[in-house]
Coordinates of C-alpha atoms (C1' of nucleotides) in Angstrom, one line a residue:
Chain A
X88 CA -29.8 -12.8 3.6
X89 CA -32.3 -13.7 1.0
X90 CA -33.5 -17.0 2.3
X91 CA -35.2 -16.0 5.5
X92 CA -38.8 -15.2 5.6
X93 CA -39.1 -11.5 4.9
X94 CA -39.4 -9.6 8.1
X95 CA -42.4 -7.3 8.2
X96 CA -39.8 -4.6 9.1
X97 CA -37.7 -5.2 6.0
X98 CA -37.2 -1.9 4.2
X99 CA -38.7 -1.7 0.7
X100 CA -36.7 0.8 -1.2
X101 CA -36.2 2.4 -4.6
X102 CA -32.5 2.7 -5.2
X103 CA -31.0 5.6 -7.1
X104 CA -27.5 6.3 -8.4
X105 CA -26.1 9.8 -8.0
X106 CA -23.0 10.6 -10.0
X107 CA -20.3 13.1 -9.2
X108 CA -18.9 13.7 -12.7
X109 CA -15.4 15.2 -12.6
X110 CA -13.6 16.9 -15.4
X111 CA -10.6 19.2 -15.6
X112 CA -10.2 22.3 -17.6
X113 CA -8.0 24.9 -15.9
X114 CA -9.8 23.8 -12.7
X115 CA -11.5 20.7 -11.4
X116 CA -15.0 20.8 -12.7
X117 CA -18.2 18.9 -11.8
X118 CA -21.6 18.6 -13.4
X119 CA -24.6 20.0 -11.5
X120 CA -28.2 19.8 -12.6
X121 CA -30.8 22.6 -12.0
X122 CA -34.0 21.3 -10.7
X123 CA -37.4 22.8 -11.4
X124 CA -38.0 25.6 -8.9
X125 CA -39.1 24.6 -5.4
X126 CA -41.8 26.5 -3.6
X127 CA -40.9 26.8 0.1
X128 CA -42.2 29.2 2.6
X129 CA -43.9 31.0 -0.2
X130 CA -40.6 31.6 -2.0
X131 CA -39.4 30.1 -5.3
X132 CA -35.9 28.7 -4.7
X133 CA -33.6 27.7 -7.5
X134 CA -32.1 24.4 -6.5
X135 CA -29.2 22.3 -7.8
X136 CA -28.4 18.7 -7.4
X137 CA -26.2 16.0 -8.6
X138 CA -27.1 14.1 -11.8
X139 CA -28.8 10.9 -10.8
X140 CA -31.7 8.6 -11.5
X141 CA -33.5 5.5 -10.3
X142 CA -32.2 2.1 -10.9
X143 CA -34.6 0.4 -13.3
X144 CA -36.0 -3.0 -13.2
X145 CA -33.6 -4.7 -15.5
X146 CA -30.5 -2.7 -14.7
X147 CA -27.6 -3.2 -12.4
X148 CA -26.4 -0.1 -10.8
X149 CA -23.4 0.3 -13.1
X150 CA -25.8 0.3 -16.1
X151 CA -27.7 3.0 -14.2
X152 CA -24.5 5.1 -13.9
X153 CA -23.8 4.6 -17.6
X154 CA -27.3 5.7 -18.5
X155 CA -27.0 8.8 -16.4
X156 CA -23.7 9.7 -17.9
X157 CA -25.1 9.2 -21.4
X158 CA -28.2 11.2 -20.7
X159 CA -26.6 14.1 -19.0
X160 CA -23.4 14.5 -21.0
X161 CA -24.0 12.6 -24.2
X162 CA -20.8 10.6 -23.5
X163 CA -20.2 6.9 -23.4
X164 CA -17.2 4.8 -22.4
X165 CA -16.6 6.9 -19.3
X166 CA -14.8 5.8 -16.2
X167 CA -17.2 5.2 -13.3
X168 CA -16.7 3.9 -9.8
X169 CA -19.1 3.3 -7.0
X170 CA -17.7 4.7 -3.8
X171 CA -20.4 4.7 -1.1
X172 CA -23.9 3.8 -0.3
X173 CA -25.9 6.6 1.4
X174 CA -28.6 4.9 3.4
X175 CA -29.5 7.2 6.3
X176 CA -33.2 6.7 6.8
X177 CA -33.6 10.4 7.1
X178 CA -31.4 11.4 4.3
X179 CA -34.2 13.0 2.3
X180 CA -35.4 14.9 5.4
X181 CA -32.1 16.7 6.0
X182 CA -33.4 19.7 4.0
X183 CA -37.2 20.0 4.8
X184 CA -37.9 22.1 1.8
X185 CA -36.7 19.3 -0.5
X186 CA -38.5 16.6 1.4
X187 CA -41.8 18.4 1.5
X188 CA -41.7 18.5 -2.2
X189 CA -40.8 14.9 -2.7
X190 CA -42.8 13.3 0.0
X191 CA -46.2 12.9 -1.7
X192 CA -44.6 10.9 -4.5
X193 CA -43.0 8.3 -2.3
X194 CA -44.9 5.0 -2.2
X195 CA -42.0 3.0 -0.6
X196 CA -40.2 3.4 2.6
X197 CA -37.0 5.0 1.5
X198 CA -34.7 6.0 -1.3
X199 CA -31.3 4.6 -0.9
X200 CA -28.6 6.0 -3.2
X201 CA -25.4 4.6 -4.4
X202 CA -22.7 7.3 -4.9
X203 CA -20.6 7.0 -8.0
X204 CA -17.9 9.3 -9.3
X205 CA -16.9 9.4 -12.9
X206 CA -13.9 10.9 -14.7
X207 CA -14.2 12.7 -18.0
X208 CA -11.3 13.7 -20.2
X209 CA -10.5 17.3 -21.0
X210 CA -11.2 17.0 -24.7
X211 CA -14.6 15.5 -24.2
X212 CA -15.6 18.4 -22.0
X213 CA -15.4 20.8 -25.0
X214 CA -17.9 18.7 -27.0
X215 CA -20.0 17.4 -24.1
X216 CA -23.6 17.7 -25.0
X217 CA -24.8 18.7 -21.5
X218 CA -28.6 18.7 -21.1
X219 CA -30.1 22.1 -21.0
X220 CA -30.5 22.2 -17.2
X221 CA -27.0 21.0 -16.4
X222 CA -23.7 22.9 -16.2
X223 CA -20.1 22.4 -15.4
X224 CA -19.1 24.2 -12.2
X225 CA -15.8 24.6 -10.5
X226 CA -15.5 22.1 -7.7
X227 CA -14.5 24.8 -5.3
X228 CA -17.6 26.8 -6.0
X229 CA -20.3 24.2 -5.3
X230 CA -23.1 25.8 -3.4
X231 CA -25.8 24.2 -1.3
X232 CA -27.3 21.2 -3.0
X233 CA -30.6 19.3 -2.5
X234 CA -31.0 16.5 -0.1
X235 CA -27.7 15.1 1.1
X236 CA -26.0 15.9 -2.2
X237 CA -23.3 18.1 -0.6
X238 CA -22.2 15.2 1.5
X239 CA -22.2 12.9 -1.6
X240 CA -20.1 15.4 -3.4
X241 CA -17.6 15.8 -0.6
X242 CA -17.2 12.1 -0.1
X243 CA -16.7 11.7 -3.9
X244 CA -13.9 14.2 -3.8
X245 CA -12.3 12.6 -0.8
X246 CA -12.5 9.2 -2.4
X247 CA -11.1 10.5 -5.7
X248 CA -8.1 11.9 -3.8
X249 CA -7.6 8.7 -1.9
X250 CA -7.8 6.6 -5.1
X251 CA -5.5 8.9 -7.0
X252 CA -2.8 8.3 -4.4
X253 CA -2.8 4.6 -5.3
X254 CA -3.9 4.3 -8.9
X255 CA -3.1 6.3 -12.0
X256 CA -6.7 7.6 -12.5
X257 CA -5.3 10.9 -13.8
X258 CA -5.2 9.4 -17.3
X259 CA -9.0 9.2 -17.2
X260 CA -9.1 13.0 -16.9
X261 CA -6.6 13.5 -19.7
X262 CA -7.2 13.4 -23.5
X263 CA -5.7 10.6 -25.6
X264 CA -2.5 12.6 -26.1
X265 CA -1.3 14.9 -23.4
X266 CA 1.7 16.8 -22.1
X267 CA 3.4 16.1 -18.8
X268 CA 2.6 19.6 -17.7
X269 CA -1.1 19.0 -18.3
X270 CA -0.9 15.9 -16.2
X271 CA 1.0 17.7 -13.4
X272 CA -1.5 20.5 -13.3
X273 CA -4.4 18.1 -12.7
X274 CA -2.6 16.5 -9.7
X275 CA -1.9 20.0 -8.4
X276 CA -5.5 21.1 -8.8
X277 CA -6.9 18.0 -7.1
X278 CA -4.4 18.0 -4.2
X279 CA -4.3 21.8 -4.0
X280 CA -0.5 21.9 -4.0
X281 CA 2.5 22.2 -6.3
X282 CA 5.2 19.8 -7.3
X283 CA 8.8 20.2 -8.4
X284 CA 8.7 19.7 -12.2
X285 CA 11.9 17.6 -12.3
X286 CA 11.0 15.4 -9.4
X287 CA 7.5 14.9 -10.7
X288 CA 8.8 13.9 -14.1
X289 CA 11.4 11.6 -12.7
X290 CA 8.7 9.8 -10.7
X291 CA 6.1 9.4 -13.5
X292 CA 8.7 8.4 -16.0
X293 CA 9.0 5.2 -14.1
X294 CA 5.4 4.3 -15.0
X295 CA 5.7 1.7 -17.7
X296 CA 2.3 2.6 -19.1
X297 CA 3.3 6.2 -19.9
X298 CA 4.2 6.2 -23.5
X299 CA 6.2 9.1 -25.1
X300 CA 4.9 9.8 -28.6
X301 CA 6.9 11.3 -31.6
X302 CA 4.5 14.2 -31.6
X303 CA 4.4 17.6 -30.2
X304 CA 1.8 20.0 -29.1
X305 CA 0.3 22.4 -31.6
X306 CA -1.5 25.7 -31.3
X307 CA 0.5 27.1 -28.4
X308 CA 2.5 30.3 -28.6
X309 CA 5.6 29.0 -27.0
X310 CA 7.9 26.0 -27.3
X311 CA 5.5 23.1 -27.9
X312 CA 5.7 20.2 -25.4
X313 CA 6.1 16.5 -26.3
X314 CA 2.9 14.5 -26.3
X315 CA 2.4 11.3 -24.3
X316 CA -0.2 8.6 -24.2
X317 CA -1.4 6.0 -21.7
X318 CA -1.1 2.3 -22.5
X319 CA -4.1 0.7 -20.9
X320 CA -2.9 -2.8 -21.7
X321 CA 0.4 -2.3 -20.0
X322 CA -1.4 -0.9 -17.0
X323 CA -3.8 -3.8 -16.8
X324 CA -0.9 -6.2 -16.7
X325 CA 0.7 -4.3 -13.8
X326 CA -2.3 -4.4 -11.5
X327 CA -3.9 -7.3 -9.7
X328 CA -7.2 -6.1 -8.4
X329 CA -9.9 -3.9 -9.9
X330 CA -12.7 -2.1 -8.2
X331 CA -13.7 0.1 -11.1
X332 CA -14.6 -0.3 -14.8
X333 CA -15.7 1.5 -17.9
X334 CA -19.3 2.0 -18.9
Chain B
X216 CA -32.5 11.4 -8.5
X217 CA -35.3 11.5 -6.0
X218 CA -37.2 14.5 -7.4
X219 CA -38.5 13.2 -10.8
X220 CA -41.7 11.4 -11.1
X221 CA -41.0 7.8 -10.3
X222 CA -40.6 5.8 -13.5
X223 CA -42.9 2.9 -13.8
X224 CA -39.7 1.0 -14.5
X225 CA -38.0 2.0 -11.3
X226 CA -36.9 -1.0 -9.4
X227 CA -38.5 -1.7 -6.1
X228 CA -36.1 -3.6 -4.0
X229 CA -35.4 -5.0 -0.6
X230 CA -31.8 -4.4 0.3
X231 CA -29.7 -6.8 2.2
X232 CA -26.3 -6.6 3.8
X233 CA -23.9 -9.6 3.5
X234 CA -20.9 -9.7 5.8
X235 CA -17.6 -11.3 5.3
X236 CA -16.3 -11.6 8.8
X237 CA -12.6 -12.1 8.9
X238 CA -10.6 -13.3 11.9
X239 CA -7.2 -14.8 12.4
X240 CA -6.2 -17.7 14.4
X241 CA -3.3 -19.7 13.0
X242 CA -5.0 -19.1 9.6
X243 CA -7.3 -16.5 8.2
X244 CA -10.8 -17.5 9.1
X245 CA -14.3 -16.4 8.0
X246 CA -17.8 -17.0 9.4
X247 CA -20.2 -19.1 7.3
X248 CA -23.8 -19.9 8.1
X249 CA -25.5 -23.2 7.4
X250 CA -28.9 -22.8 5.8
X251 CA -31.8 -25.1 6.3
X252 CA -31.4 -27.9 3.8
X253 CA -32.5 -27.3 0.3
X254 CA -34.5 -29.8 -1.7
X255 CA -33.3 -29.8 -5.3
X256 CA -33.8 -32.5 -7.9
X257 CA -35.3 -34.7 -5.1
X258 CA -32.0 -34.4 -3.1
X259 CA -31.4 -32.7 0.2
X260 CA -28.4 -30.5 -0.1
X261 CA -26.6 -28.9 2.8
X262 CA -25.9 -25.3 1.9
X263 CA -23.7 -22.6 3.3
X264 CA -23.9 -18.8 2.9
X265 CA -22.5 -15.6 4.3
X266 CA -24.1 -14.1 7.3
X267 CA -26.5 -11.4 6.2
X268 CA -29.9 -9.9 6.7
X269 CA -32.3 -7.4 5.3
X270 CA -32.0 -3.7 6.0
X271 CA -34.9 -2.8 8.2
X272 CA -37.2 0.2 8.0
X273 CA -35.4 2.4 10.4
X274 CA -31.8 1.3 9.9
X275 CA -29.0 2.6 7.7
X276 CA -26.9 -0.2 6.2
X277 CA -24.2 0.3 8.7
X278 CA -26.6 -0.4 11.5
X279 CA -27.7 -3.5 9.6
X280 CA -24.1 -4.7 9.5
X281 CA -23.7 -4.0 13.2
X282 CA -26.8 -6.0 13.9
X283 CA -25.6 -8.9 11.8
X284 CA -22.3 -9.0 13.7
X285 CA -24.1 -8.9 17.0
X286 CA -26.6 -11.6 16.1
X287 CA -24.1 -14.0 14.5
X288 CA -21.1 -13.6 16.7
X289 CA -22.3 -11.9 19.9
X290 CA -19.7 -9.2 19.4
X291 CA -20.0 -5.4 19.3
X292 CA -17.7 -2.6 18.5
X293 CA -16.3 -4.4 15.5
X294 CA -14.6 -2.9 12.5
X295 CA -16.9 -3.0 9.4
X296 CA -16.5 -1.6 6.0
X297 CA -18.8 -1.5 3.0
X298 CA -16.9 -2.5 -0.1
X299 CA -19.3 -3.2 -3.0
X300 CA -22.9 -3.3 -4.1
X301 CA -24.0 -6.4 -5.8
X302 CA -26.8 -5.5 -8.1
X303 CA -26.9 -7.9 -11.0
X304 CA -30.7 -8.3 -11.7
X305 CA -30.1 -12.0 -12.0
X306 CA -27.8 -12.5 -9.1
X307 CA -30.2 -14.7 -7.3
X308 CA -30.7 -16.9 -10.3
X309 CA -27.1 -17.8 -10.7
X310 CA -27.7 -21.0 -8.8
X311 CA -31.1 -22.2 -9.8
X312 CA -31.5 -24.5 -6.8
X313 CA -31.2 -21.5 -4.5
X314 CA -33.5 -19.3 -6.6
X315 CA -36.2 -21.9 -6.9
X316 CA -36.3 -22.1 -3.2
X317 CA -36.4 -18.3 -2.7
X318 CA -38.7 -17.2 -5.5
X319 CA -42.1 -17.8 -4.0
X320 CA -41.2 -15.5 -1.2
X321 CA -40.3 -12.6 -3.3
X322 CA -42.9 -9.8 -3.6
X323 CA -40.5 -7.2 -4.9
X324 CA -38.4 -7.0 -8.0
X325 CA -35.0 -7.8 -6.7
X326 CA -32.8 -8.1 -3.8
X327 CA -29.8 -5.9 -4.0
X328 CA -27.1 -6.5 -1.5
X329 CA -24.3 -4.4 0.0
X330 CA -21.2 -6.3 0.7
X331 CA -19.4 -5.5 4.0
X332 CA -16.3 -7.0 5.4
X333 CA -15.5 -7.0 9.1
X334 CA -12.4 -7.6 11.1
X335 CA -12.5 -9.4 14.5
X336 CA -9.5 -9.7 16.8
X337 CA -7.9 -13.0 17.7
X338 CA -8.9 -12.9 21.4
X339 CA -12.6 -12.3 20.6
X340 CA -12.7 -15.4 18.4
X341 CA -12.1 -17.6 21.4
X342 CA -15.1 -16.2 23.2
X343 CA -17.2 -15.5 20.1
X344 CA -20.7 -16.8 20.7
X345 CA -21.4 -17.9 17.2
X346 CA -25.0 -18.9 16.6
X347 CA -25.6 -22.6 16.4
X348 CA -25.7 -22.8 12.6
X349 CA -22.5 -20.7 12.1
X350 CA -18.9 -21.7 12.1
X351 CA -15.4 -20.3 11.5
X352 CA -13.8 -21.8 8.4
X353 CA -10.4 -21.4 6.9
X354 CA -10.6 -18.8 4.1
X355 CA -8.7 -21.2 1.8
X356 CA -11.3 -23.9 2.3
X357 CA -14.5 -22.0 1.5
X358 CA -16.6 -24.3 -0.6
X359 CA -19.5 -23.4 -2.9
X360 CA -21.9 -21.0 -1.3
X361 CA -25.4 -20.0 -2.1
X362 CA -26.5 -17.3 -4.6
X363 CA -23.5 -15.1 -5.6
X364 CA -21.9 -15.4 -2.2
X365 CA -18.6 -16.9 -3.5
X366 CA -18.2 -13.8 -5.6
X367 CA -19.0 -11.6 -2.6
X368 CA -16.5 -13.5 -0.5
X369 CA -13.7 -13.3 -3.2
X370 CA -14.3 -9.6 -3.7
X371 CA -14.1 -9.0 0.1
X372 CA -10.8 -10.8 0.3
X373 CA -9.4 -8.7 -2.6
X374 CA -10.6 -5.5 -1.1
X375 CA -9.1 -6.5 2.3
X376 CA -5.8 -7.1 0.7
X377 CA -6.0 -3.9 -1.2
X378 CA -6.9 -1.9 1.9
X379 CA -4.2 -3.5 4.0
X380 CA -1.6 -2.2 1.6
X381 CA -2.7 1.4 2.4
X382 CA -4.0 1.3 5.9
X383 CA -2.9 -0.5 9.2
X384 CA -6.1 -2.6 9.4
X385 CA -4.0 -5.4 10.8
X386 CA -4.6 -3.9 14.3
X387 CA -8.3 -4.7 13.9
X388 CA -7.4 -8.4 13.7
X389 CA -5.0 -8.3 16.7
X390 CA -5.9 -8.3 20.4
X391 CA -5.3 -5.2 22.5
X392 CA -1.8 -6.4 23.4
X393 CA 0.1 -8.3 20.8
X394 CA 3.6 -9.3 19.8
X395 CA 5.3 -8.3 16.6
X396 CA 5.5 -11.9 15.4
X397 CA 1.7 -12.2 15.7
X398 CA 1.4 -9.1 13.6
X399 CA 3.8 -10.4 11.0
X400 CA 2.1 -13.7 10.7
X401 CA -1.2 -12.1 9.9
X402 CA 0.3 -10.2 7.1
X403 CA 2.0 -13.3 5.8
X404 CA -1.2 -15.3 6.0
X405 CA -3.3 -12.7 4.1
X406 CA -0.7 -12.0 1.4
X407 CA 0.5 -15.6 1.3
X408 CA 4.1 -14.8 1.6
X409 CA 6.9 -14.4 4.1
X410 CA 8.9 -11.3 5.2
X411 CA 12.3 -10.9 6.7
X412 CA 11.9 -10.3 10.4
X413 CA 14.5 -7.6 10.7
X414 CA 13.2 -5.6 7.7
X415 CA 9.6 -6.1 8.8
X416 CA 10.3 -4.7 12.3
X417 CA 12.4 -1.8 11.0
X418 CA 9.4 -0.8 8.8
X419 CA 6.6 -1.1 11.3
X420 CA 8.7 0.5 14.0
X421 CA 8.3 3.7 12.1
X422 CA 4.6 3.7 12.7
X423 CA 4.0 6.3 15.4
X424 CA 0.8 4.5 16.6
X425 CA 2.6 1.3 17.4
X426 CA 3.2 1.5 21.2
X427 CA 5.7 -0.8 22.9
X428 CA 4.5 -1.8 26.4
X429 CA 6.5 -2.7 29.5
X430 CA 4.9 -6.1 29.4
X431 CA 5.8 -9.5 28.0
X432 CA 3.9 -12.5 26.7
X433 CA 2.9 -15.1 29.2
X434 CA 2.1 -18.8 28.9
X435 CA 4.6 -19.6 26.1
X436 CA 7.2 -22.3 26.5
X437 CA 10.1 -20.2 25.1
X438 CA 11.5 -16.7 25.6
X439 CA 8.4 -14.5 25.9
X440 CA 8.1 -11.6 23.5
X441 CA 7.5 -8.0 24.2
X442 CA 3.9 -6.8 23.9
X443 CA 2.8 -3.8 21.9
X444 CA -0.5 -1.9 21.5
X445 CA -2.1 0.3 18.9
X446 CA -2.8 3.9 19.7
X447 CA -6.0 4.8 17.8
X448 CA -5.8 8.4 18.7
X449 CA -2.3 8.8 17.2
X450 CA -3.4 7.0 14.1
X451 CA -6.5 9.2 13.6
X452 CA -4.3 12.2 13.7
X453 CA -2.1 10.8 11.0
X454 CA -4.8 10.1 8.5
X455 CA -7.0 12.5 6.6
X456 CA -9.8 10.5 5.1
X457 CA -12.0 7.7 6.4
X458 CA -14.2 5.3 4.6
X459 CA -14.8 2.9 7.5
X460 CA -16.0 3.0 11.0
X461 CA -16.8 1.0 14.1
X462 CA -20.2 -0.4 14.9
Chain C
dA293 C1' 22.7 -29.1 36.6
dT294 C1' 22.9 -29.4 31.9
dA295 C1' 21.4 -29.7 27.3
dA296 C1' 18.1 -29.1 23.8
dA297 C1' 14.3 -26.8 21.8
dA298 C1' 11.8 -22.7 20.5
dC299 C1' 11.4 -18.4 19.6
dA300 C1' 13.1 -13.2 20.6
dG301 C1' 15.8 -9.8 19.2
dT302 C1' 19.3 -7.2 16.8
dG303 C1' 23.2 -4.5 12.6
dT304 C1' 25.6 -3.7 8.4
dT305 C1' 26.1 -3.1 3.6
dT306 C1' 24.3 -2.3 -0.8
dT307 C1' 20.9 -0.4 -3.7
dA308 C1' 17.0 2.3 -4.9
dT309 C1' 14.1 6.2 -4.0
dT310 C1' 13.2 10.8 -2.6
dT311 C1' 14.1 15.5 -2.0
dA312 C1' 16.0 20.0 -2.7
dC313 C1' 17.4 23.1 -5.9
dA314 C1' 18.3 26.6 -11.1
dC315 C1' 19.6 27.1 -15.4
dT316 C1' 19.4 26.5 -20.8
dA317 C1' 16.6 25.6 -25.0
dA318 C1' 12.9 26.2 -28.2
dG319 C1' 9.3 28.4 -30.2
dT320 C1' 6.1 32.7 -30.6
dA321 C1' 4.9 37.5 -30.8
dT322 C1' 6.3 42.1 -31.6
Chain D
dA45 C1' 16.6 41.3 -32.8
dT46 C1' 14.4 41.1 -28.5
dA47 C1' 11.3 39.8 -25.1
dC48 C1' 8.2 36.5 -23.6
dT49 C1' 6.6 31.9 -22.4
dT50 C1' 6.9 27.4 -21.3
dA51 C1' 9.9 22.9 -22.2
dG52 C1' 13.3 20.2 -20.6
dT53 C1' 17.1 18.7 -18.0
dG54 C1' 21.3 17.0 -13.6
dT55 C1' 23.4 16.5 -9.2
dA56 C1' 24.2 15.8 -4.5
dA57 C1' 22.4 14.6 0.0
dA58 C1' 19.2 12.2 2.7
dT59 C1' 16.1 8.5 3.4
dA60 C1' 14.2 4.1 2.6
dA61 C1' 14.4 -0.7 1.1
dA62 C1' 16.4 -5.1 0.5
dA63 C1' 19.5 -8.8 1.4
dC64 C1' 21.5 -11.4 4.8
dA65 C1' 22.8 -14.7 10.1
dC66 C1' 23.9 -14.9 14.5
dT67 C1' 23.3 -14.3 19.8
dG68 C1' 20.2 -14.2 23.9
dT69 C1' 16.5 -15.8 26.9
dT70 C1' 13.2 -18.8 28.6
dT71 C1' 11.1 -23.4 29.1
dT72 C1' 11.2 -28.3 29.1
dA73 C1' 13.3 -32.7 29.3
dT74 C1' 16.8 -35.6 31.1

DNA sequence: ATAAAACAGTGTTTTATTTACACTAAGTAT
DNA sequence: ATACTTAGTGTAAATAAAACACTGTTTTAT
């Protein structure tokens, strides 16, 4: 409501974007960033957090997400999706050791953060130029993070699972050319289950945007599988609504 | 990323919540608010906008949404869901006549808004205590709104349709006790289509949370229909993930 | 009392989708 | 040649979806 006189109680906030970057290589992986050590109770604690940054003056939040992706991983053209706004007034105070360290820097009331998740394809992960303090970790082995970042992470994973049930986001995690087994394994990893190979293939073969190529896998020590690709144009024609995009 | 030194380019923003309030009575309806008249090019223009307000210092955005609902409609305990953050740096400038009027009041860089939609049940609409400048309008007859509010409105409607395909949100639009025909008509209005009554009933009768009552409709001048209710507890048990709540 | 109007409520057949289940084929390594 | 590893495929049964039309109950008008 921009047209009322500003209430003296209106919050003045910096806004940040925190990105849960998902990739798949044998397991579901996610990028965490090591923060400078935190002194707390006379101890030095090594702390990890999600990659994130402030929204800048001339940026929309999607540009912020794109910038974070570029800075942290060196990658561009990555799938990103905003999934939730974390706005608890006390969200930075949930872990006092983090808050004590941040507090002196705060000039505004709050820091509200928009949670994004992003999906990176297998091949990119090999040549990701992660910044020095970042690393890929197994999503099952995420330890305690700063602030409310565990909550952000868990919500991202929930939302990814939910979205995958309704949209073929799995292609964002796959390389340009992939095998059906690779695709199946990603679903199995995310949903922590297994599927019957024949039924799985029967089902996905009905997707008109799944294109079989006249090419086979190389570099494997067994029968090579056929490669497939994802036709984005065909997919775009089949859907009516979008709540995501590419940065 | 709250732990880096604040960039001099970090945006400082007030944050607002704009609510697209949906209800159903013969048609899909939504609440619009009339703003004080706007002088532009020496004309007085009557302007409409979505109900909204600033996020206050000690509020999270969901509390803001709850407050807006209470203030504008007098209702509490309403279903609300955040669906998108509108963060275009120029979003207030899209309609210069609006921006000219707001500009002198802005002390911060931007106003970022979180879009919510909310669902109100038929019965409440009758006794909604709308504030004087607000009115229910047919969603098909929403005219030009202030700022980017037409975009917010359209995105809300898209998101509602999308969500309805995957979750039984229709119960939020229905009264405590309702007939199957009422329910069907809401779907038909939102998706602008018609369904076969027998197939529709066969389908929804498989929902375990749809409870037939030993009561029938009253006050109708034809055969009264059986009443049903929605069992929230049964529903909660059948779902795994939530991205919405009640305020 | 009877008829007309308005909506409630129900079943069958066909087609498509889902599920459960196990073997053969192709390439690689030794 | 053999063993190993993963690729690739079919069928039958159960379930779900889609197409389709009439009878029953209550109210209102005459």
